[in-house]
CSV table of C-alpha atoms in Angstrom, one decimal:
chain,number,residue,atom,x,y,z
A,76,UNK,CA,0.0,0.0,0.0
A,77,UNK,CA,0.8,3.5,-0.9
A,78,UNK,CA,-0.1,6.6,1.2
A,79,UNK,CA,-2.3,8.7,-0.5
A,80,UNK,CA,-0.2,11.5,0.5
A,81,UNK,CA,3.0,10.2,-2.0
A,82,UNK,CA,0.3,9.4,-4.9
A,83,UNK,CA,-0.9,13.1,-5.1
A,84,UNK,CA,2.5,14.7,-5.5
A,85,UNK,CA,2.4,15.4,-8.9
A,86,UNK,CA,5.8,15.2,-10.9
A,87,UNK,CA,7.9,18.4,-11.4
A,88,UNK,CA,7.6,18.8,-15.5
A,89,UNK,CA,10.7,20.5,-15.5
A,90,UNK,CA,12.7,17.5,-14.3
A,91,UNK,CA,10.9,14.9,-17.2
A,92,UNK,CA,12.0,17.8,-20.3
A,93,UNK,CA,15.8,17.4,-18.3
A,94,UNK,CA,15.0,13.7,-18.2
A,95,UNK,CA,13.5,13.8,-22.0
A,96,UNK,CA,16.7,15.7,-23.0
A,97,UNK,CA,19.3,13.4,-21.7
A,98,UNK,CA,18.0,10.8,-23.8
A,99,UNK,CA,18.3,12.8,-26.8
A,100,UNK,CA,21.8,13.4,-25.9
A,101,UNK,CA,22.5,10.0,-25.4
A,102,UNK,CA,21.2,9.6,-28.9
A,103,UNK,CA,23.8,12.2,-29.9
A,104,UNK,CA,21.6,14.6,-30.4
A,105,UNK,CA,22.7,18.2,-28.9
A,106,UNK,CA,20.6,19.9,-26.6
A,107,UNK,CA,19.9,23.5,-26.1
A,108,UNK,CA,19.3,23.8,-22.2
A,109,UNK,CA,16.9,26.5,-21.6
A,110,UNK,CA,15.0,24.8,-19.1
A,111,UNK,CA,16.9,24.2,-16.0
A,112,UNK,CA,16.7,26.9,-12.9
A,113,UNK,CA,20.2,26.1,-11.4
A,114,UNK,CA,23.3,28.4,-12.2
A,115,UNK,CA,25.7,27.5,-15.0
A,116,UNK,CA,28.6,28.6,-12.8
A,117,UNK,CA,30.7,26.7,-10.6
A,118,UNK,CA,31.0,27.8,-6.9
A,119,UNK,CA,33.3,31.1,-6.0
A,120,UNK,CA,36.8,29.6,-5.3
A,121,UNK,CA,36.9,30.3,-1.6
A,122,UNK,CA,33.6,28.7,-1.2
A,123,UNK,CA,35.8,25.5,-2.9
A,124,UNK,CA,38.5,26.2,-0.8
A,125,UNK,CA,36.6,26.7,2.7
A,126,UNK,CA,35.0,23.4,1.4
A,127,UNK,CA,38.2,21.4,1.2
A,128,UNK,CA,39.9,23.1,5.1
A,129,UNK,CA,37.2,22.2,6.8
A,130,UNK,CA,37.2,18.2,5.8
A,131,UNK,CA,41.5,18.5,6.1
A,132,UNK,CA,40.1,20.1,9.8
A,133,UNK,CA,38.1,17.2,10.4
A,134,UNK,CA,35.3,19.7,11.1
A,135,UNK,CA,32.3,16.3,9.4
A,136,UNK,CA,30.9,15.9,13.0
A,137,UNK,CA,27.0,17.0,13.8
A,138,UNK,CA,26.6,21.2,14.7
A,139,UNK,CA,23.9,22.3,16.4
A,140,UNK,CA,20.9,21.8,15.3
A,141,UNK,CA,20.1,25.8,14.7
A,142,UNK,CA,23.0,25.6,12.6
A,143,UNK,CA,26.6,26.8,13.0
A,144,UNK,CA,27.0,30.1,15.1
A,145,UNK,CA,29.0,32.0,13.1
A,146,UNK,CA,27.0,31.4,10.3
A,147,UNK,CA,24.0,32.2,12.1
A,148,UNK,CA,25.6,35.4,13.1
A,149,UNK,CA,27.1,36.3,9.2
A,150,UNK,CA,23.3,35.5,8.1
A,151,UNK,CA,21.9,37.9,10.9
A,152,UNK,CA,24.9,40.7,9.5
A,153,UNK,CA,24.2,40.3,5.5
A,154,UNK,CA,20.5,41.1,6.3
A,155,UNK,CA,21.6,44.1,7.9
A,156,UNK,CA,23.8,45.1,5.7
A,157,UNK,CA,21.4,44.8,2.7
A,158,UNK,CA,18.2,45.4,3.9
A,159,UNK,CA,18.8,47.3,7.2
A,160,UNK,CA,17.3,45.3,9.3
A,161,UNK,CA,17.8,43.8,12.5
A,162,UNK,CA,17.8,39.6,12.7
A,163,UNK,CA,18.9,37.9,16.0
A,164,UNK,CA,21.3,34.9,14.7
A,165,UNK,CA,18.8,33.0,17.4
A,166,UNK,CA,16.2,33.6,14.9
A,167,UNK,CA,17.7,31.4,12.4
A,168,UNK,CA,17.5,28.0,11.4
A,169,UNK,CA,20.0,26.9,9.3
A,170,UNK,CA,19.2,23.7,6.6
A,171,UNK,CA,20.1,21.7,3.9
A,172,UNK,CA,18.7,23.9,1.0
A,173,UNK,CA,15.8,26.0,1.4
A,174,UNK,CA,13.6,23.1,1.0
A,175,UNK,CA,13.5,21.7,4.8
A,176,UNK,CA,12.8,25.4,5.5
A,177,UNK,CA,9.9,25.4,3.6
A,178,UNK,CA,8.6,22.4,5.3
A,179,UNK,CA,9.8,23.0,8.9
A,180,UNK,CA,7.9,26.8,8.4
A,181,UNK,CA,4.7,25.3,6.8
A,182,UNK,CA,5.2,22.3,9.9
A,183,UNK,CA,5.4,25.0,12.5
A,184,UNK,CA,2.1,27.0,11.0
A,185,UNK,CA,-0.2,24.1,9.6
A,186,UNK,CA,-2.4,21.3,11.1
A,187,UNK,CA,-4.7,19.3,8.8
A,188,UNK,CA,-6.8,21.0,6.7
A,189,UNK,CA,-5.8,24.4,7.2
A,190,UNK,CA,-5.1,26.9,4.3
A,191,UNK,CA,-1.8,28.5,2.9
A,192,UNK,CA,-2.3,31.3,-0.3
A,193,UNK,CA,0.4,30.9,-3.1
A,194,UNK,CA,0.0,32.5,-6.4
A,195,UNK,CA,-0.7,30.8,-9.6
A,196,UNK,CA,1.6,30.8,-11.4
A,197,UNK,CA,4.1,30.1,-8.9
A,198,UNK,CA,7.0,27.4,-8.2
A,199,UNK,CA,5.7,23.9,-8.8
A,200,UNK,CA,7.0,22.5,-5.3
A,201,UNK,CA,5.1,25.1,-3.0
A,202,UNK,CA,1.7,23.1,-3.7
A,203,UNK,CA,3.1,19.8,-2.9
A,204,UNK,CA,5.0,20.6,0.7
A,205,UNK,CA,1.5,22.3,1.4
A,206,UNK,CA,-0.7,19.0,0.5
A,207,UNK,CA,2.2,16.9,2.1
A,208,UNK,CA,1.7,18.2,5.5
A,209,UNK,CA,-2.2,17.9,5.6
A,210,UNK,CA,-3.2,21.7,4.3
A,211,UNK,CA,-4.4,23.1,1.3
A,212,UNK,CA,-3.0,25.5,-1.3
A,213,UNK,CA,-5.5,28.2,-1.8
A,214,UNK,CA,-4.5,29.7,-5.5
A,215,UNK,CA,-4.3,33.3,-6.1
A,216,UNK,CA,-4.2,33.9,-10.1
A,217,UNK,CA,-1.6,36.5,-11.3
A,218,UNK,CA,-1.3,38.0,-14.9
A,219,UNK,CA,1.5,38.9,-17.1
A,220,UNK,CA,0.1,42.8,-17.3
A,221,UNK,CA,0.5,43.1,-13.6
A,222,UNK,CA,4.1,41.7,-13.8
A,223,UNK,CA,2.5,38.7,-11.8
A,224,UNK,CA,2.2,40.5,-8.3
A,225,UNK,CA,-0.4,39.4,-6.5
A,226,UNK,CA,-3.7,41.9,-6.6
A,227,UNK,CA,-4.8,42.9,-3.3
A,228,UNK,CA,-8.8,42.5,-3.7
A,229,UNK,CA,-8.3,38.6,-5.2
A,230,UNK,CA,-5.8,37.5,-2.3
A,231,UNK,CA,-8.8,39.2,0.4
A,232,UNK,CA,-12.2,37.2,-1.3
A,233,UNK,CA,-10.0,33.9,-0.6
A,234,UNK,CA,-9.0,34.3,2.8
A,235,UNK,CA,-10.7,32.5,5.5
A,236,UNK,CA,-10.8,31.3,9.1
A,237,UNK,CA,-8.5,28.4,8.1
A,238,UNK,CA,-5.4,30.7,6.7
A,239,UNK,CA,-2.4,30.3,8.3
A,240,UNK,CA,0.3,31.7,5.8
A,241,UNK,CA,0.8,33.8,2.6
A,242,UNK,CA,3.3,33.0,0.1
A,243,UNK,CA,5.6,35.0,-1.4
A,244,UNK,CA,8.4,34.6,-3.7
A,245,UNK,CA,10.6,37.9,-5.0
A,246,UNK,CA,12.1,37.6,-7.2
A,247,UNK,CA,9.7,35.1,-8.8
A,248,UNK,CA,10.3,31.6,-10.0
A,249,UNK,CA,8.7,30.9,-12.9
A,250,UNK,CA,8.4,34.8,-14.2
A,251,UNK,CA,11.5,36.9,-12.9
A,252,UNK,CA,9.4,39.4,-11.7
A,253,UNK,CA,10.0,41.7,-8.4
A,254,UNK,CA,7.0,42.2,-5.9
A,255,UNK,CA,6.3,45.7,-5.3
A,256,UNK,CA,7.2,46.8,-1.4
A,257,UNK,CA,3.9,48.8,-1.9
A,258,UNK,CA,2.3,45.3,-2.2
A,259,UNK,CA,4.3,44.0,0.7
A,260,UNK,CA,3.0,46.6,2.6
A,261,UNK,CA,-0.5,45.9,1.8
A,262,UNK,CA,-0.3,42.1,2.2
A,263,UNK,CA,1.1,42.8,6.5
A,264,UNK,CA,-2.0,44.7,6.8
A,265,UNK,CA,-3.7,40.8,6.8
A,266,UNK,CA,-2.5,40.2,9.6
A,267,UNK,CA,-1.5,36.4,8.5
A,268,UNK,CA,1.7,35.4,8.8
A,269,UNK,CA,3.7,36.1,5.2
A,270,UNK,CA,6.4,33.2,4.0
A,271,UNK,CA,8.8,34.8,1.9
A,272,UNK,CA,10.6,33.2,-0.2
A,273,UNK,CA,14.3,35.1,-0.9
A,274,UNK,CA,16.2,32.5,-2.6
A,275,UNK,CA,16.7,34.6,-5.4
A,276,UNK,CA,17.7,38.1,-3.8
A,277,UNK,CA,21.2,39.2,-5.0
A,278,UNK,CA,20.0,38.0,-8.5
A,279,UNK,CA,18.2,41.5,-9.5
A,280,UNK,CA,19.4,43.3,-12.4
A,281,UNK,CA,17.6,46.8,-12.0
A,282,UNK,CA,16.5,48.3,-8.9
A,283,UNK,CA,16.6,45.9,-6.0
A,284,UNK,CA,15.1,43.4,-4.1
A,285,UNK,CA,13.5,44.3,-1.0
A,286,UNK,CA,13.3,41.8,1.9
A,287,UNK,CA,9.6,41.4,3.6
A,288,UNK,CA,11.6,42.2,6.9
A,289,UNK,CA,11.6,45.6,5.9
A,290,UNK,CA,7.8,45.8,6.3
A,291,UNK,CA,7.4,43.5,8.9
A,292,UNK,CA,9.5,41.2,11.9
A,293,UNK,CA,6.7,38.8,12.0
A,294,UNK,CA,6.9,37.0,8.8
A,295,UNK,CA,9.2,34.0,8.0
A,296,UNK,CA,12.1,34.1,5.4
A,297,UNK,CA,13.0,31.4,3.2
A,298,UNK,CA,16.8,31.8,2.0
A,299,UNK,CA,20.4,29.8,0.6
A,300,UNK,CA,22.9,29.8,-1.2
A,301,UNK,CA,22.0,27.9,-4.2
A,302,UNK,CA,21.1,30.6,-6.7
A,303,UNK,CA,23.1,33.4,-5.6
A,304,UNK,CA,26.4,31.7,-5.0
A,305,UNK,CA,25.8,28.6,-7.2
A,306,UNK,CA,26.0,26.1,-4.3
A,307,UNK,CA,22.9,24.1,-5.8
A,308,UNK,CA,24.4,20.8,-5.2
A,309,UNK,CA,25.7,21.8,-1.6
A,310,UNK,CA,22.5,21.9,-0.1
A,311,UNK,CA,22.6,25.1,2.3
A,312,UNK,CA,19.6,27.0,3.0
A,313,UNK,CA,17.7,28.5,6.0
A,314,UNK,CA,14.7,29.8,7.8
A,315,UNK,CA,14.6,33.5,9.5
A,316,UNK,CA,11.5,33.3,12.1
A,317,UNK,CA,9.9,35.2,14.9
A,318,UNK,CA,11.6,34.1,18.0
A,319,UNK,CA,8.4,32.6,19.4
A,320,UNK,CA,8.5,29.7,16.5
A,321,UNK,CA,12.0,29.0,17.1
A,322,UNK,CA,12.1,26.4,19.7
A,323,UNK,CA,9.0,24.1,17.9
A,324,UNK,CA,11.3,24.6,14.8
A,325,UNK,CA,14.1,23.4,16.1
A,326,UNK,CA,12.7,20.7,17.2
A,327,UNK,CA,11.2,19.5,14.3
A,328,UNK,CA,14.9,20.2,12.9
A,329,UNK,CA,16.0,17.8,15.5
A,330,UNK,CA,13.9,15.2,14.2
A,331,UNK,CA,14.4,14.8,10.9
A,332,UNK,CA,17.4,16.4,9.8
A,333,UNK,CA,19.4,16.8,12.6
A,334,UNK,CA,21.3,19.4,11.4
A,335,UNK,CA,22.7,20.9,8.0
A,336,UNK,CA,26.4,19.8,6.8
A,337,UNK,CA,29.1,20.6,8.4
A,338,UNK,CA,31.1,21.2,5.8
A,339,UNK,CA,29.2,23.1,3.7
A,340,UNK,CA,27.8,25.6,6.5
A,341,UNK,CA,32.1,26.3,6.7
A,342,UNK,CA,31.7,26.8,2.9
A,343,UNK,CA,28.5,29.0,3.4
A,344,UNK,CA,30.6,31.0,6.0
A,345,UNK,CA,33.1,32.1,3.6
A,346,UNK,CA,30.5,32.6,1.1
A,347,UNK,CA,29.3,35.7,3.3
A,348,UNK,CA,32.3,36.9,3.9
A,349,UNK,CA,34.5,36.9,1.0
A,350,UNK,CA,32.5,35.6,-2.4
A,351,UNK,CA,31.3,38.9,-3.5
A,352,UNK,CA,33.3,39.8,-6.4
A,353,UNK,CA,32.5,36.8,-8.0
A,354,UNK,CA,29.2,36.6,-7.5
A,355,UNK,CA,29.1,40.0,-9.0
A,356,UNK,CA,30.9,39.2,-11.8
A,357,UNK,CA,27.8,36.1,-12.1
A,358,UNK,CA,24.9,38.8,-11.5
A,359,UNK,CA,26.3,41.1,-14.7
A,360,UNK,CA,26.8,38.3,-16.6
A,361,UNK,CA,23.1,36.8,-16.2
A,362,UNK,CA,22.3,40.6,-16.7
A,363,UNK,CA,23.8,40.6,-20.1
A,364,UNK,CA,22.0,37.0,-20.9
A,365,UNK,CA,18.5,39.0,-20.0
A,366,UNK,CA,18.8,41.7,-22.0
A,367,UNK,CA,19.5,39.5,-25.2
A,368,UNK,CA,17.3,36.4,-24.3
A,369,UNK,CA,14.4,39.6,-23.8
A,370,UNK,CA,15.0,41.1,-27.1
A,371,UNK,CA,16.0,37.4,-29.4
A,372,UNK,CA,12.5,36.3,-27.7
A,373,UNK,CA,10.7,40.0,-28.6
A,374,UNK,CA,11.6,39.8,-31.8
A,375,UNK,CA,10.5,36.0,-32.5
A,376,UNK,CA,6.9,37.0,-31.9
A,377,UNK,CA,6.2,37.2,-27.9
A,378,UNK,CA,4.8,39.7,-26.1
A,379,UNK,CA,6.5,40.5,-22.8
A,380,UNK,CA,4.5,43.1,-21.2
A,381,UNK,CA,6.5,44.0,-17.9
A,382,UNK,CA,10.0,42.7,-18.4
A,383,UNK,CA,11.2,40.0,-15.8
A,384,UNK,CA,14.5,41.9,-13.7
A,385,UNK,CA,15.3,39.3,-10.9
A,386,UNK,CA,16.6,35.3,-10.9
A,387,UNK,CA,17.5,34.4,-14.3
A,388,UNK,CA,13.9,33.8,-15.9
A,389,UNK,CA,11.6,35.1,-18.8
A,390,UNK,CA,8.1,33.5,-19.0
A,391,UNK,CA,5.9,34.2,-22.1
A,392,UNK,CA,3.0,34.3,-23.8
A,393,UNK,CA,2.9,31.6,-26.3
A,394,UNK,CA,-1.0,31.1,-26.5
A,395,UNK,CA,-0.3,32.3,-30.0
A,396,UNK,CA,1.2,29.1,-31.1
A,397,UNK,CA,-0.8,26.9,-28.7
A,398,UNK,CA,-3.3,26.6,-25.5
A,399,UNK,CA,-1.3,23.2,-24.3
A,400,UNK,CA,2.2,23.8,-23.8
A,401,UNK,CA,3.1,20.8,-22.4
A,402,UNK,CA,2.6,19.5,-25.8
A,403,UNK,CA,4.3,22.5,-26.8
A,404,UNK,CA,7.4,22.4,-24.9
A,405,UNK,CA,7.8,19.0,-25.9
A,406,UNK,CA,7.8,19.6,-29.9
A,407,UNK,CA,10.2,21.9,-29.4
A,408,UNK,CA,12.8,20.1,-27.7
A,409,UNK,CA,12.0,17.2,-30.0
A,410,UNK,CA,11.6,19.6,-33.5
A,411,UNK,CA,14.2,21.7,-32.2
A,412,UNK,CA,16.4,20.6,-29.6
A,413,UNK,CA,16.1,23.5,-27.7
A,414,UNK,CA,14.6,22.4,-23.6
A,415,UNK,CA,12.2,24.8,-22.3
A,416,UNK,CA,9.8,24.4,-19.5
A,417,UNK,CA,5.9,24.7,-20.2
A,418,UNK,CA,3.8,26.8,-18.1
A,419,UNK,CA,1.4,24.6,-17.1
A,420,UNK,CA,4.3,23.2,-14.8
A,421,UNK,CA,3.6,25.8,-12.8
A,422,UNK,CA,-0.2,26.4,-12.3
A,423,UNK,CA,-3.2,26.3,-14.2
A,424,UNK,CA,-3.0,30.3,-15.2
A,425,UNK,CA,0.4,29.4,-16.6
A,426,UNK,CA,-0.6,27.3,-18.8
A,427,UNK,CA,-0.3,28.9,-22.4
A,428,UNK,CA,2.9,30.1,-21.4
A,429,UNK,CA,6.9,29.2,-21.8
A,430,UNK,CA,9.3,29.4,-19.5
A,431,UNK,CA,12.8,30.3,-20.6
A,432,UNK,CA,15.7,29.8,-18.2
A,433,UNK,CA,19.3,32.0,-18.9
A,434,UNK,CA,21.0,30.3,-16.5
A,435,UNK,CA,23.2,29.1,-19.9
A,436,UNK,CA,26.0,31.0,-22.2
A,437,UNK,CA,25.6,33.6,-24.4
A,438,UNK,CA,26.5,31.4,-27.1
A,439,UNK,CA,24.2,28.8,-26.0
A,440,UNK,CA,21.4,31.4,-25.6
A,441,UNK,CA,22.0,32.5,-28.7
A,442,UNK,CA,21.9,28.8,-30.8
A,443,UNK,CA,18.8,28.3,-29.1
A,444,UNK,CA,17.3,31.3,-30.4
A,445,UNK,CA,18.0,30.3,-33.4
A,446,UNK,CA,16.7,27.2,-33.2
A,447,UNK,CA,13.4,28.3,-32.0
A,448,UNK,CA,13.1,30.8,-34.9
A,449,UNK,CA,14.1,28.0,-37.2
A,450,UNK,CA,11.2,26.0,-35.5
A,451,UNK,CA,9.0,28.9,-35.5
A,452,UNK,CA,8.9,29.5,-39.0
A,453,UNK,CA,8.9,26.0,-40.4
A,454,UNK,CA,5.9,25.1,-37.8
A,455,UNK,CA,4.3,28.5,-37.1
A,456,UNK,CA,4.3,30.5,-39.8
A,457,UNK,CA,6.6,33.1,-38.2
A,458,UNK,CA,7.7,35.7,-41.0
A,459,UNK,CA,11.2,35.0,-42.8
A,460,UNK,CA,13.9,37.9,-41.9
């Protein structure tokens, strides 16, 4: 017998056009990779390096369970720094990736059958930690002319005695979009407690990020070091709480992780302290990839009507060439060898749309693009230059 719980967690599309792709590789077939969210960079050196002294240090043994203290405490300082704001290192819970922090926060704010808001579109995972623990996803649609913020007056009409939690995630996974600290401000005035997810702050191109701990010290941050510092396969995340969650967090930690690694949390360490000209150097180079991806994808036919600035995303529009784009992602990696994630991965209002990830080289982006125009005008009619 299967638990019901494991049959209703729907597959992540993303991973089966990965999967889909690496046997057409194994074919020999080369594969434009425009579908995969995870940097194309290896870590900053002296993330490497702190990596390698702390196993010659022998420092593999368990840390507490909240997580090393000075990395608690460089966490607590880089939110200050950035957003000006004022994080007790005991507030932190430090994990392996930023996925157990989204299940010890939903742990510590859901029983069965309460109610978290997420917006649709939004990233696949969110709705299946949410069934997982016994609650239900409450779906907020966003649109592409709102840059996919949430509107005020459809997040209110849903909200009930069973809400425990409203999701955020700036900037967005699938669009690229920022939230508006205007909205921020107008989502506190719930008075429900706000899960932001921050995994891809230091990734903004224009303007900046802004933290929800700027609007409010009650809500619960979602961060790592995956996206920013290309530590995907390191696993290293964390959890910023109010103080009075803490303790149930921890424990929950206790139970079923224990703790994060001990040798990464060394390599997060030097991470904070010393990887910032090189994750720089990443940010302007994704920025470059954005501009062009923007204006290759413009040009083929898609409207983008606010232009993504944060993570290394574009989602469009392609209800022009078709209403399923499953089916439409599909053909295009087979007709075109070019991987791109359908919409419809991501919520029932994205489906119609593509996702297109930069998180690849110039020269990649750009073989891709002309793939898909190649594709485009063989099977859609799109105009020859």
């Amino acid at each position: 017998m299967i638990a019901q719980k494991a049959k209703e967690i729907t597959p992540f599309i993303v991973m089966e056009v990965l999967e889909k792709a690496a046997e057409m590789e194994q074919r020999g077939i080369n594969v434009i990779h425009l579908e995969v969210g995870e940097p194309d960079f290896n870590v900053p050196k002296c993330v490497a390096v702190a990596e390698q002294k702390a196993f010659d240090e022998g420092r593999t043994h368990y840390t507490h369970s909240l997580g090393d203290p000075e990395l608690r405490k460089q966490i607590a300082e880089k939110y200050k720094e950035e957003y000006n704001v004022t994080v007790s290192p005991g507030q932190i819970i430090v994990t392996s990736g930023s996925s157990p922090a989204i299940l010890l926060t939903l742990g510590v704010l859901c029983d069965a059958g309460d109610e978290v808001i997420i917006s649709d579109p939004g990233y696949a995972c969110y709705e299946n930690f949410i069934r997982f623990i016994g609650a239900k996803a409450i779906k907020v649609p966003v649109f592409e002319e709102d840059g996919f913020q949430y509107r005020y007056e459809e997040i209110k009409k849903r909200i009930t005695n069973r809400t425990r939690a409203i999701m955020i995630n700036s900037p967005m996974n699938p669009t690229g979009n920022l939230l508006s600290v205007e909205l921020m401000k107008d989502l506190v005035t719930f008075d429900i407690p706000i899960i932001s997810d921050e995994i891809y702050h230091g990734l903004v191109y224009e303007d900046r990020a802004h933290s929800i701990l700027e609007v409010t010290d009650k809500a619960f941050v979602l961060n790592g070091f995956s996206k920013r510092y290309a530590m995907t396969g390191l696993r290293l995340g964390y959890v910023i709480a109010p103080q009075e969650y803490v303790r149930c967090m921890q424990k929950m930690q206790q139970n079923l992780f224990i703790c994060a690694g001990s040798t990464t949390q060394r390599a997060g360490i030097e991470a904070l302290k010393n990887a910032g000209a090189e994750v720089e150097e990443m940010r302007l180079t994704y920025d470059k990839r954005r501009r062009y991806l923007i204006e290759r994808l413009t040009g083929l036919g898609f409207d983008i009507k606010v232009k993504p600035t944060g993570a290394f995303y574009v989602m469009v529009n392609a209800k022009h060439l078709s209403n399923d784009s499953y089916k439409l992602a599909f053909n295009i990696l087979e007709k075109a060898h070019v991987g791109v994630t359908p919409g419809i991965d991501f919520g029932e209002n994205g489906e119609g749309f593509l996702r297109f990830s930069y998180a690849n080289s110039i020269e990649n982006i750009e073989e891709g693009m002309n793939r898909l125009q190649k594709y485009l005008t063989k099977y859609h009619n799109l105009p020859r230059d």
